[in-house]
PDB file of C-alpha atoms in Angstrom:
ATOM      1  CA  MET J 244     -24.989 -34.086  55.956  1.00 41.00           C
ATOM      2  CA  LYS J 245     -23.572 -35.679  53.547  1.00 39.00           C
ATOM      3  CA  LYS J 246     -24.596 -33.791  50.341  1.00 38.00           C
ATOM      4  CA  ARG J 247     -23.982 -30.362  52.554  1.00 38.00           C
ATOM      5  CA  SER J 248     -20.195 -31.591  52.952  1.00 40.00           C
ATOM      6  CA  LEU J 249     -20.107 -32.488  48.995  1.00 35.00           C
ATOM      7  CA  PHE J 250     -21.751 -29.141  48.676  1.00 37.00           C
ATOM      8  CA  LEU J 251     -19.112 -27.470  50.067  1.00 39.00           C
ATOM      9  CA  GLY J 252     -16.127 -29.207  49.444  1.00 44.00           C
ATOM     10  CA  THR J 253     -16.981 -28.123  46.014  1.00 40.00           C
ATOM     11  CA  ALA J 254     -18.127 -24.864  46.829  1.00 43.00           C
ATOM     12  CA  LEU J 255     -14.300 -24.388  48.016  1.00 38.00           C
ATOM     13  CA  LEU J 256     -12.938 -25.715  45.305  1.00 40.00           C
ATOM     14  CA  LEU J 257     -14.920 -23.311  42.737  1.00 39.00           C
ATOM     15  CA  ALA J 258     -13.141 -20.870  44.972  1.00 42.00           C
ATOM     16  CA  LEU J 259     -10.269 -21.598  45.196  1.00 37.00           C
ATOM     17  CA  SER J 260     -10.041 -22.054  41.426  1.00 39.00           C
ATOM     18  CA  MET J 261     -11.633 -18.380  40.983  1.00 40.00           C
ATOM     19  CA  ILE J 262      -8.508 -16.757  43.312  1.00 38.00           C
ATOM     20  CA  LEU J 263      -5.842 -18.661  40.626  1.00 38.00           C
ATOM     21  CA  ALA J 264      -7.256 -17.556  37.391  1.00 40.00           C
ATOM     22  CA  ALA J 265      -7.471 -14.141  39.327  1.00 41.00           C
ATOM     23  CA  CYS J 266      -2.990 -14.586  40.513  1.00 41.00           C
ATOM     24  CA  GLY J 267      -2.231 -15.270  36.491  1.00 38.00           C
ATOM     25  CA  GLY J 268      -3.125 -18.870  37.340  1.00 38.00           C
ATOM     26  CA  GLY J 269      -5.378 -18.778  33.794  1.00 35.00           C
ATOM     27  CA  SER J 270      -5.084 -20.629  30.650  1.00 33.00           C
ATOM     28  CA  GLY J 271      -3.821 -17.832  28.864  1.00 36.00           C
ATOM     29  CA  ASP J 272      -5.888 -15.298  27.420  1.00 38.00           C
ATOM     30  CA  ASP J 273      -3.707 -12.665  27.784  1.00 38.00           C
ATOM     31  CA  SER J 274      -2.128 -12.402  25.229  1.00 36.00           C
ATOM     32  CA  SER J 275      -4.764 -10.214  23.648  1.00 37.00           C
ATOM     33  CA  SER J 276      -3.751  -6.529  23.573  1.00 40.00           C
ATOM     34  CA  GLY J 277      -7.128  -4.875  23.279  1.00 41.00           C
ATOM     35  CA  ASP J 278     -10.802  -5.500  23.924  1.00 44.00           C
ATOM     36  CA  GLY J 279     -11.476  -7.997  20.848  1.00 43.00           C
ATOM     37  CA  GLU J 280     -11.731 -11.622  21.336  1.00 46.00           C
ATOM     38  CA  GLY J 281      -8.584 -13.330  20.203  1.00 46.00           C
ATOM     39  CA  GLU J 282      -6.987 -10.122  19.169  1.00 53.00           C
ATOM     40  CA  GLU J 283      -2.893 -10.433  18.696  1.00 58.00           C
ATOM     41  CA  LYS J 284      -0.675  -8.817  21.083  1.00 71.00           C
ATOM     42  CA  VAL J 285       1.451  -6.264  19.401  1.00 87.00           C
ATOM     43  CA  ASP J 286       5.639  -5.908  20.831  1.00 94.00           C
ATOM     44  CA  PHE J 287       6.748  -5.232  17.190  1.00 97.00           C
ATOM     45  CA  ILE J 288       5.032  -3.705  14.319  1.00 98.00           C
ATOM     46  CA  GLY J 289       6.534  -4.594  10.655  1.00 98.00           C
ATOM     47  CA  ILE J 290       6.017  -2.372   8.024  1.00 98.00           C
ATOM     48  CA  ALA J 291       6.197  -3.748   4.141  1.00 98.00           C
ATOM     49  CA  THR J 292       6.891  -1.709   1.789  1.00 96.00           C
ATOM     50  CA  GLY J 293       8.308  -2.571  -1.707  1.00 91.00           C
ATOM     51  CA  GLY J 294      11.811  -2.401  -3.663  1.00 88.00           C
ATOM     52  CA  THR J 295      14.814   0.056  -2.534  1.00 90.00           C
ATOM     53  CA  GLY J 296      14.158   1.728  -5.288  1.00 87.00           C
ATOM     54  CA  GLY J 297      10.616   2.615  -4.889  1.00 87.00           C
ATOM     55  CA  THR J 298       8.815   4.890  -2.847  1.00 91.00           C
ATOM     56  CA  TYR J 299       7.298   2.897  -0.010  1.00 94.00           C
ATOM     57  CA  TYR J 300      10.707   1.944   1.589  1.00 95.00           C
ATOM     58  CA  PRO J 301      11.902   5.172   2.299  1.00 94.00           C
ATOM     59  CA  LEU J 302       8.476   7.244   3.277  1.00 96.00           C
ATOM     60  CA  GLY J 303       8.423   3.539   5.239  1.00 97.00           C
ATOM     61  CA  GLY J 304      11.705   3.769   6.908  1.00 97.00           C
ATOM     62  CA  THR J 305       9.836   7.432   8.693  1.00 97.00           C
ATOM     63  CA  LEU J 306       6.605   5.949   9.008  1.00 98.00           C
ATOM     64  CA  ALA J 307       8.127   3.397  11.111  1.00 98.00           C
ATOM     65  CA  LYS J 308      10.038   5.663  13.228  1.00 98.00           C
ATOM     66  CA  ILE J 309       7.118   7.626  14.061  1.00 98.00           C
ATOM     67  CA  ILE J 310       5.049   4.968  15.380  1.00 98.00           C
ATOM     68  CA  GLN J 311       8.179   3.850  16.902  1.00 98.00           C
ATOM     69  CA  ASP J 312       8.740   7.654  18.461  1.00 98.00           C
ATOM     70  CA  GLU J 313       5.113   7.860  19.504  1.00 98.00           C
ATOM     71  CA  THR J 314       3.876   4.584  20.414  1.00 97.00           C
ATOM     72  CA  GLY J 315       6.684   2.538  21.818  1.00 97.00           C
ATOM     73  CA  ILE J 316       6.352   0.147  19.571  1.00 98.00           C
ATOM     74  CA  LYS J 317       9.657  -0.917  18.319  1.00 98.00           C
ATOM     75  CA  SER J 318       8.649  -1.081  13.925  1.00 98.00           C
ATOM     76  CA  THR J 319      10.967  -1.657  11.179  1.00 98.00           C
ATOM     77  CA  ALA J 320      10.169  -1.030   7.728  1.00 98.00           C
ATOM     78  CA  GLU J 321      10.536  -4.355   5.405  1.00 97.00           C
ATOM     79  CA  THR J 322      11.951  -4.435   1.931  1.00 95.00           C
ATOM     80  CA  SER J 323       8.705  -6.355  -0.745  1.00 93.00           C
ATOM     81  CA  GLY J 324       7.661  -6.943  -3.228  1.00 87.00           C
ATOM     82  CA  ALA J 325       5.135  -4.415  -2.854  1.00 88.00           C
ATOM     83  CA  SER J 326       1.185  -4.454  -3.504  1.00 91.00           C
ATOM     84  CA  ALA J 327       0.235  -7.403  -4.141  1.00 91.00           C
ATOM     85  CA  GLU J 328       2.807  -9.855  -1.970  1.00 93.00           C
ATOM     86  CA  ASN J 329       2.036  -7.739   1.047  1.00 96.00           C
ATOM     87  CA  MET J 330      -1.662  -7.920   0.736  1.00 97.00           C
ATOM     88  CA  ALA J 331      -0.705 -11.869   0.599  1.00 96.00           C
ATOM     89  CA  ALA J 332       1.307 -10.681   4.042  1.00 97.00           C
ATOM     90  CA  ILE J 333      -1.685 -10.096   5.529  1.00 98.00           C
ATOM     91  CA  LYS J 334      -3.604 -12.709   4.931  1.00 97.00           C
ATOM     92  CA  GLU J 335      -1.038 -15.316   5.805  1.00 97.00           C
ATOM     93  CA  GLY J 336      -0.216 -12.806   9.478  1.00 97.00           C
ATOM     94  CA  ASP J 337       3.117 -13.020   7.992  1.00 97.00           C
ATOM     95  CA  ILE J 338       2.655  -8.555   9.194  1.00 98.00           C
ATOM     96  CA  GLU J 339       2.281  -6.451  10.819  1.00 98.00           C
ATOM     97  CA  ILE J 340       1.103  -3.407   8.464  1.00 98.00           C
ATOM     98  CA  ALA J 341       1.656  -2.947   4.345  1.00 98.00           C
ATOM     99  CA  PHE J 342       1.415  -0.421   2.270  1.00 97.00           C
ATOM    100  CA  THR J 343      -0.734  -1.832  -1.676  1.00 95.00           C
ATOM    101  CA  GLN J 344      -2.229   0.634  -4.076  1.00 92.00           C
ATOM    102  CA  THR J 345      -6.333   0.852  -3.452  1.00 92.00           C
ATOM    103  CA  ASP J 346      -6.949  -1.081  -6.704  1.00 91.00           C
ATOM    104  CA  ILE J 347      -5.117  -4.279  -5.234  1.00 93.00           C
ATOM    105  CA  ALA J 348      -6.368  -3.875  -2.034  1.00 94.00           C
ATOM    106  CA  SER J 349      -9.553  -4.460  -3.357  1.00 92.00           C
ATOM    107  CA  TYR J 350      -8.593  -6.934  -6.314  1.00 93.00           C
ATOM    108  CA  ALA J 351      -8.131  -8.779  -3.184  1.00 96.00           C
ATOM    109  CA  ALA J 352     -10.686  -7.383  -0.360  1.00 95.00           C
ATOM    110  CA  ASP J 353     -12.811  -9.311  -3.324  1.00 95.00           C
ATOM    111  CA  GLY J 354     -10.968 -12.149  -4.832  1.00 96.00           C
ATOM    112  CA  GLU J 355     -10.030 -11.292  -7.898  1.00 93.00           C
ATOM    113  CA  GLN J 356      -7.164 -10.472 -11.178  1.00 89.00           C
ATOM    114  CA  MET J 357      -3.761 -12.166  -9.212  1.00 89.00           C
ATOM    115  CA  PHE J 358      -5.638 -12.996  -6.260  1.00 94.00           C
ATOM    116  CA  LYS J 359      -7.104 -17.379  -6.343  1.00 93.00           C
ATOM    117  CA  GLU J 360      -9.452 -16.118  -2.879  1.00 96.00           C
ATOM    118  CA  LYS J 361      -9.978 -12.972  -1.081  1.00 97.00           C
ATOM    119  CA  VAL J 362      -7.844 -11.445   1.552  1.00 98.00           C
ATOM    120  CA  GLU J 363     -10.631 -11.446   4.018  1.00 97.00           C
ATOM    121  CA  ASN J 364      -8.542 -10.246   6.903  1.00 98.00           C
ATOM    122  CA  ALA J 365      -7.187  -7.257   5.629  1.00 98.00           C
ATOM    123  CA  ARG J 366      -8.260  -3.544   7.210  1.00 98.00           C
ATOM    124  CA  GLY J 367      -7.876  -0.300   5.643  1.00 97.00           C
ATOM    125  CA  ILE J 368      -5.962   2.510   7.826  1.00 98.00           C
ATOM    126  CA  ALA J 369      -5.512   5.115   5.888  1.00 97.00           C
ATOM    127  CA  THR J 370      -4.993   6.672   1.815  1.00 95.00           C
ATOM    128  CA  LEU J 371      -2.169   8.407   1.616  1.00 96.00           C
ATOM    129  CA  TYR J 372      -0.911   9.999  -1.202  1.00 94.00           C
ATOM    130  CA  PRO J 373      -1.720   9.353  -6.016  1.00 91.00           C
ATOM    131  CA  GLU J 374       0.671   6.669  -6.980  1.00 91.00           C
ATOM    132  CA  THR J 375       1.678   8.556 -10.490  1.00 95.00           C
ATOM    133  CA  ILE J 376       2.157   5.589 -13.274  1.00 97.00           C
ATOM    134  CA  GLN J 377       5.063   6.680 -15.520  1.00 98.00           C
ATOM    135  CA  ILE J 378       6.312   5.796 -18.433  1.00 98.00           C
ATOM    136  CA  VAL J 379       9.772   6.063 -18.401  1.00 98.00           C
ATOM    137  CA  THR J 380      12.141   6.475 -21.648  1.00 98.00           C
ATOM    138  CA  THR J 381      15.074   8.470 -22.830  1.00 98.00           C
ATOM    139  CA  LYS J 382      14.485  10.932 -25.250  1.00 96.00           C
ATOM    140  CA  ASP J 383      16.898   9.680 -27.815  1.00 95.00           C
ATOM    141  CA  ALA J 384      14.255   6.561 -27.651  1.00 96.00           C
ATOM    142  CA  GLY J 385      11.847   8.017 -29.728  1.00 95.00           C
ATOM    143  CA  ILE J 386       8.942   7.285 -27.362  1.00 98.00           C
ATOM    144  CA  LYS J 387       6.001   9.608 -27.725  1.00 97.00           C
ATOM    145  CA  SER J 388       2.952   7.796 -26.637  1.00 98.00           C
ATOM    146  CA  VAL J 389       1.843   4.661 -25.876  1.00 98.00           C
ATOM    147  CA  GLU J 390       1.310   2.952 -28.951  1.00 98.00           C
ATOM    148  CA  ASP J 391       4.960   4.000 -30.031  1.00 98.00           C
ATOM    149  CA  LEU J 392       6.210   0.892 -26.713  1.00 98.00           C
ATOM    150  CA  LYS J 393       4.867  -1.878 -29.906  1.00 98.00           C
ATOM    151  CA  GLY J 394       7.671  -3.511 -30.109  1.00 98.00           C
ATOM    152  CA  LYS J 395      10.040  -2.327 -27.831  1.00 98.00           C
ATOM    153  CA  VAL J 396      11.392  -4.092 -24.977  1.00 98.00           C
ATOM    154  CA  VAL J 397       9.509  -2.864 -21.835  1.00 98.00           C
ATOM    155  CA  SER J 398       9.462  -3.457 -18.641  1.00 98.00           C
ATOM    156  CA  VAL J 399       6.075  -3.912 -18.051  1.00 98.00           C
ATOM    157  CA  GLY J 400       5.744  -4.846 -13.764  1.00 94.00           C
ATOM    158  CA  GLU J 401       6.928  -7.892 -12.006  1.00 90.00           C
ATOM    159  CA  ALA J 402       4.667 -10.559 -12.350  1.00 86.00           C
ATOM    160  CA  GLY J 403       1.940 -10.878  -9.944  1.00 76.00           C
ATOM    161  CA  SER J 404       2.793  -6.891  -8.679  1.00 83.00           C
ATOM    162  CA  GLY J 405       0.409  -3.490  -9.388  1.00 85.00           C
ATOM    163  CA  THR J 406       2.065  -2.517 -11.915  1.00 91.00           C
ATOM    164  CA  LEU J 407       2.101  -5.084 -14.234  1.00 92.00           C
ATOM    165  CA  LEU J 408      -1.800  -5.204 -13.532  1.00 91.00           C
ATOM    166  CA  ASN J 409      -1.694  -1.281 -14.766  1.00 95.00           C
ATOM    167  CA  ALA J 410       0.741  -1.710 -17.106  1.00 97.00           C
ATOM    168  CA  GLU J 411      -2.165  -4.941 -18.766  1.00 97.00           C
ATOM    169  CA  GLN J 412      -4.763  -1.621 -18.196  1.00 96.00           C
ATOM    170  CA  ILE J 413      -3.490   1.552 -20.105  1.00 98.00           C
ATOM    171  CA  LEU J 414      -2.528  -0.582 -22.877  1.00 98.00           C
ATOM    172  CA  GLU J 415      -5.689  -2.363 -23.437  1.00 98.00           C
ATOM    173  CA  VAL J 416      -7.051   0.843 -23.669  1.00 98.00           C
ATOM    174  CA  HIS J 417      -4.293   2.431 -26.020  1.00 98.00           C
ATOM    175  CA  GLY J 418      -5.302  -1.525 -28.176  1.00 98.00           C
ATOM    176  CA  LEU J 419      -2.525  -3.136 -27.157  1.00 98.00           C
ATOM    177  CA  THR J 420      -1.132  -6.177 -24.927  1.00 98.00           C
ATOM    178  CA  THR J 421       2.238  -7.218 -23.221  1.00 97.00           C
ATOM    179  CA  GLU J 422       2.278  -9.353 -27.126  1.00 98.00           C
ATOM    180  CA  ASP J 423       2.350  -6.520 -28.672  1.00 98.00           C
ATOM    181  CA  LEU J 424       5.958  -5.454 -26.604  1.00 98.00           C
ATOM    182  CA  GLU J 425       8.590  -7.565 -25.583  1.00 98.00           C
ATOM    183  CA  ALA J 426       7.959  -7.202 -22.886  1.00 98.00           C
ATOM    184  CA  ARG J 427       9.471  -7.506 -19.032  1.00 98.00           C
ATOM    185  CA  ASN J 428       9.049  -7.884 -15.058  1.00 96.00           C
ATOM    186  CA  LEU J 429      11.040  -5.760 -13.766  1.00 96.00           C
ATOM    187  CA  SER J 430      11.771  -4.245 -10.379  1.00 92.00           C
ATOM    188  CA  PHE J 431      11.791  -0.498 -10.939  1.00 94.00           C
ATOM    189  CA  ASP J 432      15.458  -0.809  -9.882  1.00 94.00           C
ATOM    190  CA  ASP J 433      16.553  -3.142 -12.671  1.00 96.00           C
ATOM    191  CA  SER J 434      13.899  -0.866 -15.138  1.00 97.00           C
ATOM    192  CA  THR J 435      15.866   1.682 -14.874  1.00 97.00           C
ATOM    193  CA  THR J 436      19.524  -0.118 -14.647  1.00 97.00           C
ATOM    194  CA  GLY J 437      18.106  -1.571 -18.150  1.00 98.00           C
ATOM    195  CA  ILE J 438      17.133   1.758 -19.721  1.00 98.00           C
ATOM    196  CA  GLN J 439      20.921   2.743 -18.557  1.00 97.00           C
ATOM    197  CA  ASP J 440      22.634   0.474 -20.698  1.00 97.00           C
ATOM    198  CA  GLY J 441      20.304  -0.039 -23.409  1.00 96.00           C
ATOM    199  CA  THR J 442      18.589  -3.419 -22.903  1.00 98.00           C
ATOM    200  CA  ILE J 443      14.940  -2.144 -22.545  1.00 97.00           C
ATOM    201  CA  ASP J 444      13.487   0.645 -24.600  1.00 98.00           C
ATOM    202  CA  ALA J 445      11.116   1.537 -21.741  1.00 98.00           C
ATOM    203  CA  ALA J 446       9.610   1.126 -18.368  1.00 98.00           C
ATOM    204  CA  PHE J 447       6.129   1.040 -16.293  1.00 98.00           C
ATOM    205  CA  ILE J 448       6.853   2.412 -12.458  1.00 96.00           C
ATOM    206  CA  THR J 449       3.756   2.656 -10.806  1.00 93.00           C
ATOM    207  CA  SER J 450       4.557   5.016  -7.859  1.00 90.00           C
ATOM    208  CA  GLY J 451       4.966   8.466  -6.269  1.00 88.00           C
ATOM    209  CA  THR J 452       7.168  10.910  -7.405  1.00 91.00           C
ATOM    210  CA  PRO J 453       9.711  11.672  -7.071  1.00 91.00           C
ATOM    211  CA  THR J 454      10.691   8.545  -7.827  1.00 92.00           C
ATOM    212  CA  GLY J 455      14.442   7.101  -6.398  1.00 91.00           C
ATOM    213  CA  ALA J 456      14.866   5.119  -9.088  1.00 94.00           C
ATOM    214  CA  VAL J 457      13.945   7.749 -11.846  1.00 97.00           C
ATOM    215  CA  GLU J 458      16.232  10.241  -9.817  1.00 96.00           C
ATOM    216  CA  GLY J 459      19.232   7.769 -10.508  1.00 96.00           C
ATOM    217  CA  LEU J 460      18.464   7.315 -14.093  1.00 97.00           C
ATOM    218  CA  ALA J 461      18.120  10.572 -14.851  1.00 97.00           C
ATOM    219  CA  ALA J 462      21.626  11.671 -12.953  1.00 96.00           C
ATOM    220  CA  THR J 463      23.035   9.994 -16.477  1.00 96.00           C
ATOM    221  CA  GLU J 464      20.443  10.204 -18.743  1.00 96.00           C
ATOM    222  CA  ASP J 465      18.163  12.603 -20.779  1.00 97.00           C
ATOM    223  CA  ILE J 466      14.857  10.950 -19.493  1.00 98.00           C
ATOM    224  CA  ALA J 467      11.410  10.973 -21.065  1.00 98.00           C
ATOM    225  CA  ILE J 468       7.935  10.713 -19.983  1.00 98.00           C
ATOM    226  CA  VAL J 469       5.838   9.397 -22.210  1.00 98.00           C
ATOM    227  CA  PRO J 470       2.071  10.935 -21.847  1.00 98.00           C
ATOM    228  CA  ILE J 471      -1.194   9.724 -21.380  1.00 98.00           C
ATOM    229  CA  GLU J 472      -3.551  11.362 -23.853  1.00 97.00           C
ATOM    230  CA  GLN J 473      -7.047  12.836 -22.481  1.00 96.00           C
ATOM    231  CA  ALA J 474      -9.527  10.859 -24.485  1.00 97.00           C
ATOM    232  CA  LYS J 475      -7.861   7.839 -23.079  1.00 97.00           C
ATOM    233  CA  ILE J 476      -7.729   8.595 -19.710  1.00 96.00           C
ATOM    234  CA  ASP J 477     -11.507   9.173 -19.934  1.00 95.00           C
ATOM    235  CA  GLU J 478     -11.545   5.697 -21.404  1.00 97.00           C
ATOM    236  CA  LEU J 479      -9.943   4.045 -18.768  1.00 94.00           C
ATOM    237  CA  ILE J 480     -11.167   5.905 -15.599  1.00 90.00           C
ATOM    238  CA  GLU J 481     -14.394   4.598 -17.608  1.00 91.00           C
ATOM    239  CA  LYS J 482     -14.299   1.376 -17.537  1.00 90.00           C
ATOM    240  CA  TYR J 483     -11.384   1.489 -14.272  1.00 89.00           C
ATOM    241  CA  PRO J 484     -13.073   4.056 -11.483  1.00 81.00           C
ATOM    242  CA  TYR J 485     -10.115   3.619  -9.479  1.00 84.00           C
ATOM    243  CA  TYR J 486      -7.892   5.574 -11.404  1.00 89.00           C
ATOM    244  CA  ALA J 487      -7.264   9.180 -11.442  1.00 87.00           C
ATOM    245  CA  LYS J 488      -5.677  11.713 -13.954  1.00 92.00           C
ATOM    246  CA  ASP J 489      -2.126  12.854 -13.064  1.00 94.00           C
ATOM    247  CA  GLU J 490       0.904  14.534 -13.765  1.00 95.00           C
ATOM    248  CA  VAL J 491       4.126  14.611 -13.539  1.00 97.00           C
ATOM    249  CA  PRO J 492       4.535  18.009 -12.644  1.00 95.00           C
ATOM    250  CA  ALA J 493       7.940  19.880 -14.975  1.00 97.00           C
ATOM    251  CA  GLY J 494      11.459  20.072 -13.172  1.00 96.00           C
ATOM    252  CA  THR J 495      10.392  16.583 -10.517  1.00 95.00           C
ATOM    253  CA  TYR J 496      13.091  14.477 -12.519  1.00 97.00           C
ATOM    254  CA  SER J 497      16.206  16.518 -14.140  1.00 94.00           C
ATOM    255  CA  LYS J 498      15.474  17.804 -17.826  1.00 89.00           C
ATOM    256  CA  VAL J 499      12.136  16.735 -17.990  1.00 95.00           C
ATOM    257  CA  ASP J 500      10.860  20.293 -18.259  1.00 95.00           C
ATOM    258  CA  GLU J 501       6.565  20.133 -18.909  1.00 96.00           C
ATOM    259  CA  ALA J 502       4.353  18.833 -16.846  1.00 97.00           C
ATOM    260  CA  VAL J 503       3.463  15.188 -18.391  1.00 98.00           C
ATOM    261  CA  THR J 504       0.161  14.424 -18.165  1.00 98.00           C
ATOM    262  CA  THR J 505      -0.497  10.938 -17.052  1.00 97.00           C
ATOM    263  CA  VAL J 506      -3.076   8.689 -14.090  1.00 96.00           C
ATOM    264  CA  ALA J 507      -2.516   7.621 -10.779  1.00 94.00           C
ATOM    265  CA  VAL J 508      -4.320   5.395  -8.026  1.00 93.00           C
ATOM    266  CA  LEU J 509      -3.542   5.574  -4.213  1.00 93.00           C
ATOM    267  CA  ALA J 510      -1.224   4.295  -1.882  1.00 95.00           C
ATOM    268  CA  MET J 511      -2.997   3.368   1.849  1.00 96.00           C
ATOM    269  CA  LEU J 512      -1.846   1.076   4.520  1.00 98.00           C
ATOM    270  CA  VAL J 513      -3.688  -1.839   5.548  1.00 98.00           C
ATOM    271  CA  THR J 514      -3.197  -4.410   8.319  1.00 98.00           C
ATOM    272  CA  SER J 515      -5.232  -7.851  10.099  1.00 98.00           C
ATOM    273  CA  GLU J 516      -7.939  -7.189  11.324  1.00 97.00           C
ATOM    274  CA  ASP J 517      -7.168  -9.383  14.011  1.00 96.00           C
ATOM    275  CA  ILE J 518      -4.490  -6.668  14.824  1.00 97.00           C
ATOM    276  CA  SER J 519      -6.143  -4.433  18.204  1.00 97.00           C
ATOM    277  CA  GLU J 520      -8.526  -1.562  17.729  1.00 98.00           C
ATOM    278  CA  ASP J 521      -5.496   0.251  20.295  1.00 97.00           C
ATOM    279  CA  VAL J 522      -2.886  -0.528  18.461  1.00 98.00           C
ATOM    280  CA  ILE J 523      -3.832   0.311  15.731  1.00 98.00           C
ATOM    281  CA  TYR J 524      -5.620   3.663  17.107  1.00 98.00           C
ATOM    282  CA  ASP J 525      -2.565   4.594  18.091  1.00 98.00           C
ATOM    283  CA  VAL J 526      -0.306   3.810  15.155  1.00 98.00           C
ATOM    284  CA  THR J 527      -3.012   5.779  13.084  1.00 98.00           C
ATOM    285  CA  LYS J 528      -2.877   9.282  15.240  1.00 98.00           C
ATOM    286  CA  ALA J 529       1.287   8.746  16.030  1.00 98.00           C
ATOM    287  CA  ILE J 530       0.895   9.295  12.378  1.00 98.00           C
ATOM    288  CA  PHE J 531      -0.899  11.602  11.322  1.00 98.00           C
ATOM    289  CA  GLU J 532      -0.270  14.212  14.672  1.00 98.00           C
ATOM    290  CA  ASN J 533       2.841  14.077  13.609  1.00 98.00           C
ATOM    291  CA  THR J 534       3.150  14.688   9.487  1.00 97.00           C
ATOM    292  CA  ASP J 535       5.402  17.332   9.718  1.00 97.00           C
ATOM    293  CA  LYS J 536       7.702  14.439  10.811  1.00 97.00           C
ATOM    294  CA  ILE J 537       7.595  12.813   7.792  1.00 96.00           C
ATOM    295  CA  THR J 538      11.179  13.626   5.883  1.00 91.00           C
ATOM    296  CA  HIS J 539       9.684  12.145   2.442  1.00 89.00           C
ATOM    297  CA  ALA J 540       8.551  14.515  -0.119  1.00 86.00           C
ATOM    298  CA  LYS J 541       5.732  12.875   0.022  1.00 89.00           C
ATOM    299  CA  GLY J 542       4.025  13.627   3.206  1.00 93.00           C
ATOM    300  CA  GLU J 543       3.165  17.463   2.552  1.00 93.00           C
ATOM    301  CA  LEU J 544       0.069  14.722   0.500  1.00 94.00           C
ATOM    302  CA  ILE J 545      -0.382  12.500   4.079  1.00 97.00           C
ATOM    303  CA  LYS J 546      -3.295  14.870   4.861  1.00 96.00           C
ATOM    304  CA  ALA J 547      -5.635  12.911   7.532  1.00 97.00           C
ATOM    305  CA  GLU J 548      -8.622  15.283   5.827  1.00 95.00           C
ATOM    306  CA  SER J 549      -7.951  12.659   2.883  1.00 93.00           C
ATOM    307  CA  ALA J 550      -7.148   9.656   4.335  1.00 95.00           C
ATOM    308  CA  LEU J 551     -10.267   7.838   3.498  1.00 93.00           C
ATOM    309  CA  GLU J 552     -10.791   8.881   0.042  1.00 88.00           C
ATOM    310  CA  GLY J 553     -11.203   5.577  -1.927  1.00 85.00           C
ATOM    311  CA  MET J 554     -10.764   3.188   0.182  1.00 87.00           C
ATOM    312  CA  GLY J 555     -12.038   0.793  -0.841  1.00 84.00           C
ATOM    313  CA  ILE J 556     -11.833  -1.781   1.820  1.00 93.00           C
ATOM    314  CA  GLU J 557     -13.727  -2.399   5.131  1.00 96.00           C
ATOM    315  CA  LEU J 558     -11.758   0.506   7.570  1.00 97.00           C
ATOM    316  CA  HIS J 559     -10.033  -0.746  11.081  1.00 98.00           C
ATOM    317  CA  PRO J 560     -11.872   0.009  14.286  1.00 98.00           C
ATOM    318  CA  GLY J 561      -8.769   1.441  15.687  1.00 98.00           C
ATOM    319  CA  ALA J 562      -8.399   3.846  12.773  1.00 98.00           C
ATOM    320  CA  LYS J 563     -11.850   4.463  12.274  1.00 98.00           C
ATOM    321  CA  LYS J 564     -12.061   5.631  16.000  1.00 98.00           C
ATOM    322  CA  TYR J 565      -9.756   8.468  15.109  1.00 98.00           C
ATOM    323  CA  PHE J 566     -11.282   9.629  12.143  1.00 98.00           C
ATOM    324  CA  ASP J 567     -14.396  10.171  13.657  1.00 97.00           C
ATOM    325  CA  GLU J 568     -12.376  12.345  16.296  1.00 97.00           C
ATOM    326  CA  LYS J 569     -10.682  13.827  13.433  1.00 97.00           C
ATOM    327  CA  GLY J 570     -14.727  14.433  11.686  1.00 97.00           C
ATOM    328  CA  VAL J 571     -13.438  12.685   8.436  1.00 95.00           C
ATOM    329  CA  SER J 572     -15.945  10.292   7.411  1.00 88.00           C
ATOM    330  CA  GLN J 573     -15.489   7.488   4.839  1.00 76.00           C
ATOM    331  CA  GLU J 574     -17.215   8.417   1.685  1.00 62.00           C
TER     332      GLU J 574
END
């Protein structure tokens, strides 16, 4: 009888515990907003972009509004040091979504170049549009080719930035290094200000065109975009396959009357594997079902059909679910 009483008492305690758990007396596992174990609840989405003079920031503001309007999750665009810094922010869990270049995302995932450790939690949402490498100068500077940059004062991008790596690789196929220049590590805004006040001769700018900082410069100066010759484009792509041939179309900037051949990488959105499938599905759907609401000029290039081209890193399950529904597959 004593054993039976002990058994009944234990059973009653177990039943009471189950009732309390069902009523919300658990250990706090409700923080998950999706089906995945340990996924973060998301009631705010910060989008890490870049400097105010580039494309990421204004485009990020438009996307944040769309996400907030369509999902109800409060969203804002935040300025940052762009691609490499944004990947570090994803690694540390400091941001929910970030813009980056496809080449930088690949370096981060593999722990190469500026990344001493792999960014293992980064997952792709979508690629967006070409990020054109623009070598900006003035017509009076007399710089007609990449080789003419030798000995000049040139902004090659902020330290640790994707622009800096692009500059180094383009200089490399032309037989130059940053040591052959008077190199400066400046933001896009500071670069164009330097060209305007005569403290620098040219600047590498990796950004979707038209780029705000360059538009501002073109309003006051007769600017020129330095071309990259086809043979050098071929050499660059052979060595670094994530580049593609591109051009700055005629009329992109004031008094740039002819198209200029150059190269580009792709802009993309990344997130963390810890963000739930449901949230990223909703975010992806919000963006690609409302591209007509993207006010930035790059909105015309943002399409579901091309959103997995050049991805290079693992796709987030939420994004994959959306693109599977649309019949878009990752190459």
